[in-house]
Amino acid sequence: MIHVKQVTKAYGDVQALRGVSFDVAAGEIVGLLGPNGAGKTTLIKILTGYLQPDDGEASIDGLDVLTQTRAAQARIGYLPENAPLYPELSVQTYLRMMADLRNIPPDQQPARISAAVRATALGDYLTRPIGALSKGLRQRVGLAQAILHQPRLLILDEPTVGLDPTQIVEIRHLIRRLSQHSTILFSSHILSEVEAVCDRVIILMNGQIRADARLSELGTTHNAIVVLQHPVNGVAEALRGLKGVRQVELLDGDSRRVTYRLHGADNADLCPLVFEAARTMNWPLRELRPDARTLESVFNELATHSA
């Protein structure tokens, strides 16, 4: 659905994108993650045909966004960070105007508008001026216009910025529902939003892709956490002697509890080995679990390395 190859873009001396390449298959929900200034919005503008790259290729559903811009844009539903709404218009009037701009035939417009209104739960607000709506409802109006023409690709740039917790949850559920019919590229710098909505994440830093993987893959490690009820002499040395253990790290320790992180070699499964050692040596084992990384820890590692 999305093909990007060696895309670069500079604003004067500032290099916004540096050889960015990735592909997104139909039906995926992909989070485009990065700090402010990472190049996310520049990349989205290139994909939507609002900005030309200095070099590289970009296509949507097989259509080159540089040479077949209108045809590519017809397949995209786009919600920018600040949705271009008209506060003096009612929700219904605005959606009718957008249906005209999208060249939806007049006889199809009532059904398309009704479907978008149902999907975004705007039925109770059709006659209200957009300017009188809350920020969360205005975001829903922006999403409704983005899906009017039933796009194959939905691009959302920071759709939950400025929303309260209840509104954020509503937008999350809505995005999940929309993913049943559209591929979704979801841009954000809020880690929890990406974790809650997306299946795969592309992390962009300093204009370059630092990671591209499914969330389940990013969280996988070969490390283990071992917690003992109280200190025991010789435990660290015994753990270092286990097969596949590269390093033993003391995370926390006092008279009541001791916590170690074991760094495992590739393909090592440390938990069964540690459990057997604890049983044999009668260690006061309180907790034993794989050390799964969070998206936050991965992001911080990459940010530190990038810096």
Short mmCIF file of C-alpha atoms in Angstrom, two decimals:
data_model
loop_
_atom_site.label_atom_id
_atom_site.label_comp_id
_atom_site.label_asym_id
_atom_site.label_seq_id
_atom_site.Cartn_x
_atom_site.Cartn_y
_atom_site.Cartn_z
CA MET A 1 0.00 0.00 0.00
CA ILE A 2 2.90 2.37 0.81
CA HIS A 3 6.30 2.15 -0.84
CA VAL A 4 9.06 4.57 0.14
CA LYS A 5 12.61 4.23 -1.18
CA GLN A 6 15.60 6.42 -0.29
CA VAL A 7 13.52 9.57 0.23
CA THR A 8 15.49 12.67 1.20
CA LYS A 9 14.35 16.20 1.96
CA ALA A 10 16.19 19.29 3.15
CA TYR A 11 15.06 22.76 4.19
CA GLY A 12 18.13 24.83 3.46
CA ASP A 13 20.89 23.47 5.70
CA VAL A 14 18.47 21.34 7.74
CA GLN A 15 18.26 17.74 6.55
CA ALA A 16 14.73 16.65 7.44
CA LEU A 17 14.83 13.18 5.82
CA ARG A 18 17.95 11.14 5.09
CA GLY A 19 17.40 8.18 2.78
CA VAL A 20 14.15 6.90 4.34
CA SER A 21 12.90 3.54 3.00
CA PHE A 22 10.03 1.30 4.12
CA ASP A 23 6.95 -0.55 2.87
CA VAL A 24 3.50 -0.91 4.43
CA ALA A 25 1.23 -3.77 3.39
CA ALA A 26 -2.53 -3.46 2.99
CA GLY A 27 -4.42 -3.85 6.25
CA GLU A 28 -1.60 -2.87 8.59
CA ILE A 29 -1.83 -0.29 11.38
CA VAL A 30 1.63 1.27 11.47
CA GLY A 31 2.79 3.84 14.00
CA LEU A 32 5.21 6.48 12.76
CA LEU A 33 6.98 7.41 15.96
CA GLY A 34 9.60 10.00 16.73
CA PRO A 35 10.40 13.11 18.76
CA ASN A 36 9.40 16.56 17.59
CA GLY A 37 11.54 17.52 14.61
CA ALA A 38 12.28 13.92 13.63
CA GLY A 39 10.81 14.34 10.13
CA LYS A 40 7.40 12.68 10.62
CA THR A 41 5.29 15.53 9.26
CA THR A 42 7.67 16.08 6.33
CA LEU A 43 7.35 12.42 5.40
CA ILE A 44 3.55 12.57 5.64
CA LYS A 45 3.44 15.66 3.43
CA ILE A 46 5.48 13.84 0.81
CA LEU A 47 3.21 10.76 0.96
CA THR A 48 0.09 12.90 0.59
CA GLY A 49 1.49 14.87 -2.35
CA TYR A 50 1.77 18.23 -0.58
CA LEU A 51 5.55 18.30 -0.71
CA GLN A 52 8.10 17.00 -3.19
CA PRO A 53 11.19 15.13 -1.97
CA ASP A 54 14.65 16.16 -3.09
CA ASP A 55 15.37 12.57 -4.08
CA GLY A 56 13.87 9.09 -3.81
CA GLU A 57 10.61 7.32 -4.64
CA ALA A 58 7.20 7.27 -2.96
CA SER A 59 4.06 5.49 -4.13
CA ILE A 60 0.57 4.80 -2.77
CA ASP A 61 -1.23 1.66 -3.92
CA GLY A 62 1.20 1.44 -6.84
CA LEU A 63 0.72 5.09 -7.89
CA ASP A 64 3.71 7.44 -7.93
CA VAL A 65 2.85 10.41 -5.70
CA LEU A 66 5.05 12.70 -7.83
CA THR A 67 3.73 11.87 -11.30
CA GLN A 68 0.26 10.51 -10.42
CA THR A 69 -0.50 12.85 -7.54
CA ARG A 70 -4.28 13.26 -7.98
CA ALA A 71 -4.88 9.54 -8.47
CA ALA A 72 -2.77 8.72 -5.40
CA GLN A 73 -4.52 11.36 -3.29
CA ALA A 74 -7.90 9.89 -4.25
CA ARG A 75 -6.89 6.72 -2.38
CA ILE A 76 -5.87 8.59 0.78
CA GLY A 77 -7.90 9.85 3.71
CA TYR A 78 -5.85 12.43 5.59
CA LEU A 79 -6.29 13.98 9.01
CA PRO A 80 -3.54 16.55 9.64
CA GLU A 81 -2.56 17.55 13.17
CA ASN A 82 -4.73 20.66 12.90
CA ALA A 83 -7.76 19.59 10.87
CA PRO A 84 -8.90 22.27 8.38
CA LEU A 85 -12.44 22.66 9.68
CA TYR A 86 -14.85 25.55 9.11
CA PRO A 87 -16.23 26.57 12.52
CA GLU A 88 -19.22 28.47 11.11
CA LEU A 89 -20.53 25.42 9.22
CA SER A 90 -22.66 22.71 10.74
CA VAL A 91 -21.24 19.19 10.75
CA GLN A 92 -23.73 18.11 8.09
CA THR A 93 -23.01 21.07 5.79
CA TYR A 94 -19.27 20.57 6.13
CA LEU A 95 -19.47 16.88 5.25
CA ARG A 96 -21.64 17.67 2.21
CA MET A 97 -19.05 20.20 1.06
CA MET A 98 -16.25 17.66 1.51
CA ALA A 99 -18.24 15.05 -0.42
CA ASP A 100 -18.47 17.53 -3.31
CA LEU A 101 -14.75 18.23 -3.14
CA ARG A 102 -14.06 14.49 -3.20
CA ASN A 103 -16.17 14.19 -6.38
CA ILE A 104 -18.54 11.74 -4.76
CA PRO A 105 -21.59 11.46 -7.08
CA PRO A 106 -24.65 13.27 -5.64
CA ASP A 107 -26.75 10.10 -5.57
CA GLN A 108 -24.07 8.38 -3.41
CA GLN A 109 -23.46 11.23 -1.01
CA PRO A 110 -26.28 10.51 1.52
CA ALA A 111 -25.09 6.92 1.98
CA ARG A 112 -21.41 7.91 2.26
CA ILE A 113 -22.13 10.70 4.73
CA SER A 114 -24.37 8.43 6.80
CA ALA A 115 -21.66 5.74 6.91
CA ALA A 116 -19.01 8.26 8.02
CA VAL A 117 -21.35 9.71 10.67
CA ARG A 118 -22.12 6.26 12.05
CA ALA A 119 -18.43 5.31 12.11
CA THR A 120 -17.52 8.45 14.06
CA ALA A 121 -20.66 8.55 16.26
CA LEU A 122 -21.59 12.08 15.17
CA GLY A 123 -25.30 11.49 14.69
CA ASP A 124 -26.33 13.71 17.60
CA TYR A 125 -24.25 16.66 16.39
CA LEU A 126 -25.11 17.03 12.70
CA THR A 127 -26.87 20.38 13.04
CA ARG A 128 -24.40 21.93 15.46
CA PRO A 129 -21.77 24.46 14.30
CA ILE A 130 -18.33 22.88 14.27
CA GLY A 131 -16.99 25.83 16.28
CA ALA A 132 -19.31 24.92 19.16
CA LEU A 133 -17.99 21.36 19.45
CA SER A 134 -15.36 20.09 21.89
CA LYS A 135 -11.85 19.27 20.68
CA GLY A 136 -12.65 15.55 20.72
CA LEU A 137 -15.78 16.00 18.61
CA ARG A 138 -13.91 18.22 16.14
CA GLN A 139 -11.34 15.43 15.77
CA ARG A 140 -14.20 13.07 14.97
CA VAL A 141 -15.46 15.49 12.33
CA GLY A 142 -11.96 15.53 10.84
CA LEU A 143 -11.94 11.74 10.76
CA ALA A 144 -15.39 11.68 9.18
CA GLN A 145 -14.23 13.85 6.26
CA ALA A 146 -11.13 11.65 5.90
CA ILE A 147 -13.19 8.48 5.42
CA LEU A 148 -16.07 9.89 3.32
CA HIS A 149 -14.65 8.55 0.07
CA GLN A 150 -13.82 5.14 1.62
CA PRO A 151 -10.04 5.48 1.19
CA ARG A 152 -7.73 2.51 0.98
CA LEU A 153 -5.18 4.35 3.09
CA LEU A 154 -5.86 6.53 6.14
CA ILE A 155 -3.05 8.84 7.32
CA LEU A 156 -3.48 10.37 10.77
CA ASP A 157 -1.02 12.99 12.01
CA GLU A 158 -1.10 13.33 15.83
CA PRO A 159 -4.87 12.62 16.04
CA THR A 160 -5.00 12.60 19.87
CA VAL A 161 -3.00 15.75 20.66
CA GLY A 162 -4.90 18.01 23.06
CA LEU A 163 -7.61 15.48 23.89
CA ASP A 164 -8.62 14.48 27.40
CA PRO A 165 -8.25 10.82 28.51
CA THR A 166 -11.85 9.91 27.67
CA GLN A 167 -11.61 11.43 24.20
CA ILE A 168 -8.29 9.64 23.59
CA VAL A 169 -9.88 6.27 24.37
CA GLU A 170 -12.76 7.06 22.00
CA ILE A 171 -10.35 7.94 19.17
CA ARG A 172 -8.38 4.73 19.83
CA HIS A 173 -11.51 2.60 19.46
CA LEU A 174 -12.50 4.51 16.35
CA ILE A 175 -9.11 3.94 14.70
CA ARG A 176 -9.37 0.23 15.44
CA ARG A 177 -12.80 0.10 13.81
CA LEU A 178 -11.58 2.01 10.75
CA SER A 179 -8.69 -0.43 10.34
CA GLN A 180 -11.18 -3.12 9.28
CA HIS A 181 -11.49 -1.36 5.93
CA SER A 182 -8.35 0.78 5.54
CA THR A 183 -4.60 0.60 5.97
CA ILE A 184 -3.62 3.14 8.64
CA LEU A 185 -0.44 5.16 9.11
CA PHE A 186 -0.61 6.78 12.54
CA SER A 187 1.93 9.48 13.38
CA SER A 188 2.64 10.40 16.99
CA HIS A 189 5.32 11.29 19.50
CA ILE A 190 3.23 9.83 22.34
CA LEU A 191 4.52 6.31 23.03
CA SER A 192 1.41 5.06 24.85
CA GLU A 193 -0.80 5.96 21.89
CA VAL A 194 1.33 3.96 19.47
CA GLU A 195 1.38 0.96 21.82
CA ALA A 196 -2.39 1.11 22.27
CA VAL A 197 -3.31 1.38 18.59
CA CYS A 198 -0.59 0.03 16.32
CA ASP A 199 0.65 -3.44 15.34
CA ARG A 200 3.96 -2.23 13.92
CA VAL A 201 6.13 0.78 14.61
CA ILE A 202 8.58 2.77 12.51
CA ILE A 203 10.82 4.95 14.69
CA LEU A 204 12.19 8.04 12.98
CA MET A 205 15.00 10.08 14.53
CA ASN A 206 17.05 12.86 12.97
CA GLY A 207 15.44 12.10 9.62
CA GLN A 208 16.47 8.44 9.61
CA ILE A 209 14.66 5.20 10.43
CA ARG A 210 16.13 3.77 13.64
CA ALA A 211 13.73 0.83 14.00
CA ASP A 212 11.04 -0.88 11.93
CA ALA A 213 9.39 -3.88 13.56
CA ARG A 214 6.21 -5.27 15.03
CA LEU A 215 5.65 -4.21 18.62
CA SER A 216 5.83 -7.83 19.77
CA GLU A 217 9.27 -8.15 18.18
CA LEU A 218 10.59 -4.94 19.71
CA GLY A 219 9.68 -6.15 23.18
CA THR A 220 11.40 -9.52 22.83
CA THR A 221 14.74 -10.04 24.58
CA HIS A 222 16.80 -13.00 25.75
CA ASN A 223 17.13 -11.52 29.23
CA ALA A 224 15.51 -12.61 32.48
CA ILE A 225 14.62 -11.00 35.80
CA VAL A 226 15.35 -12.95 38.99
CA VAL A 227 14.04 -11.80 42.37
CA LEU A 228 15.11 -13.49 45.63
CA GLN A 229 13.28 -13.08 48.93
CA HIS A 230 16.56 -12.19 50.67
CA PRO A 231 20.28 -12.11 49.83
CA VAL A 232 22.12 -15.41 49.43
CA ASN A 233 25.89 -15.73 49.20
CA GLY A 234 27.26 -16.93 45.89
CA VAL A 235 24.07 -16.44 43.86
CA ALA A 236 25.59 -13.97 41.39
CA GLU A 237 28.56 -16.25 40.72
CA ALA A 238 26.24 -19.24 40.23
CA LEU A 239 24.06 -17.31 37.81
CA ARG A 240 27.11 -16.24 35.79
CA GLY A 241 28.04 -19.89 35.45
CA LEU A 242 24.75 -20.88 33.80
CA LYS A 243 24.85 -21.71 30.09
CA GLY A 244 23.79 -18.80 27.91
CA VAL A 245 24.26 -16.11 30.59
CA ARG A 246 26.49 -13.32 29.31
CA GLN A 247 26.13 -10.87 32.19
CA VAL A 248 24.53 -10.66 35.64
CA GLU A 249 23.36 -7.18 36.64
CA LEU A 250 22.31 -6.30 40.19
CA LEU A 251 19.26 -4.05 39.85
CA ASP A 252 18.24 -3.70 43.48
CA GLY A 253 19.18 -5.23 46.78
CA ASP A 254 18.54 -4.86 50.50
CA SER A 255 17.99 -7.09 53.50
CA ARG A 256 14.54 -8.13 52.28
CA ARG A 257 14.81 -8.60 48.54
CA VAL A 258 17.43 -8.85 45.77
CA THR A 259 16.77 -8.36 42.04
CA TYR A 260 19.07 -9.41 39.20
CA ARG A 261 18.83 -8.95 35.45
CA LEU A 262 20.45 -11.76 33.45
CA HIS A 263 21.62 -10.85 29.95
CA GLY A 264 21.27 -13.89 27.72
CA ALA A 265 23.05 -14.87 24.55
CA ASP A 266 21.12 -15.06 21.29
CA ASN A 267 18.34 -17.69 21.38
CA ALA A 268 18.98 -18.36 25.07
CA ASP A 269 16.00 -19.39 27.22
CA LEU A 270 17.25 -18.58 30.70
CA CYS A 271 14.15 -19.07 32.85
CA PRO A 272 14.17 -22.92 32.90
CA LEU A 273 17.89 -22.95 33.74
CA VAL A 274 17.48 -20.43 36.56
CA PHE A 275 14.48 -22.28 37.96
CA GLU A 276 16.39 -25.56 38.03
CA ALA A 277 19.37 -23.88 39.72
CA ALA A 278 17.11 -22.24 42.30
CA ARG A 279 15.39 -25.56 43.04
CA THR A 280 18.67 -27.44 43.33
CA MET A 281 20.36 -24.82 45.53
CA ASN A 282 17.23 -24.00 47.52
CA TRP A 283 17.30 -20.29 46.73
CA PRO A 284 14.40 -18.22 48.14
CA LEU A 285 13.02 -17.50 44.66
CA ARG A 286 10.25 -14.90 44.71
CA GLU A 287 9.97 -14.03 41.02
CA LEU A 288 11.34 -15.29 37.71
CA ARG A 289 10.26 -13.85 34.36
CA PRO A 290 11.52 -12.89 30.91
CA ASP A 291 12.67 -9.28 30.77
CA ALA A 292 10.37 -7.90 28.06
CA ARG A 293 11.21 -4.37 26.92
CA THR A 294 8.60 -1.66 26.63
CA LEU A 295 8.34 0.68 23.68
CA GLU A 296 9.52 3.44 26.01
CA SER A 297 12.73 1.61 26.87
CA VAL A 298 13.41 0.84 23.19
CA PHE A 299 12.76 4.46 22.26
CA ASN A 300 15.06 5.75 25.01
CA GLU A 301 17.83 3.36 23.96
CA LEU A 302 17.59 4.56 20.37
CA ALA A 303 17.43 8.22 21.42
CA THR A 304 20.55 7.82 23.56
CA HIS A 305 22.39 6.03 20.77
CA SER A 306 21.28 8.65 18.23
CA ALA A 307 22.47 11.48 20.48
#
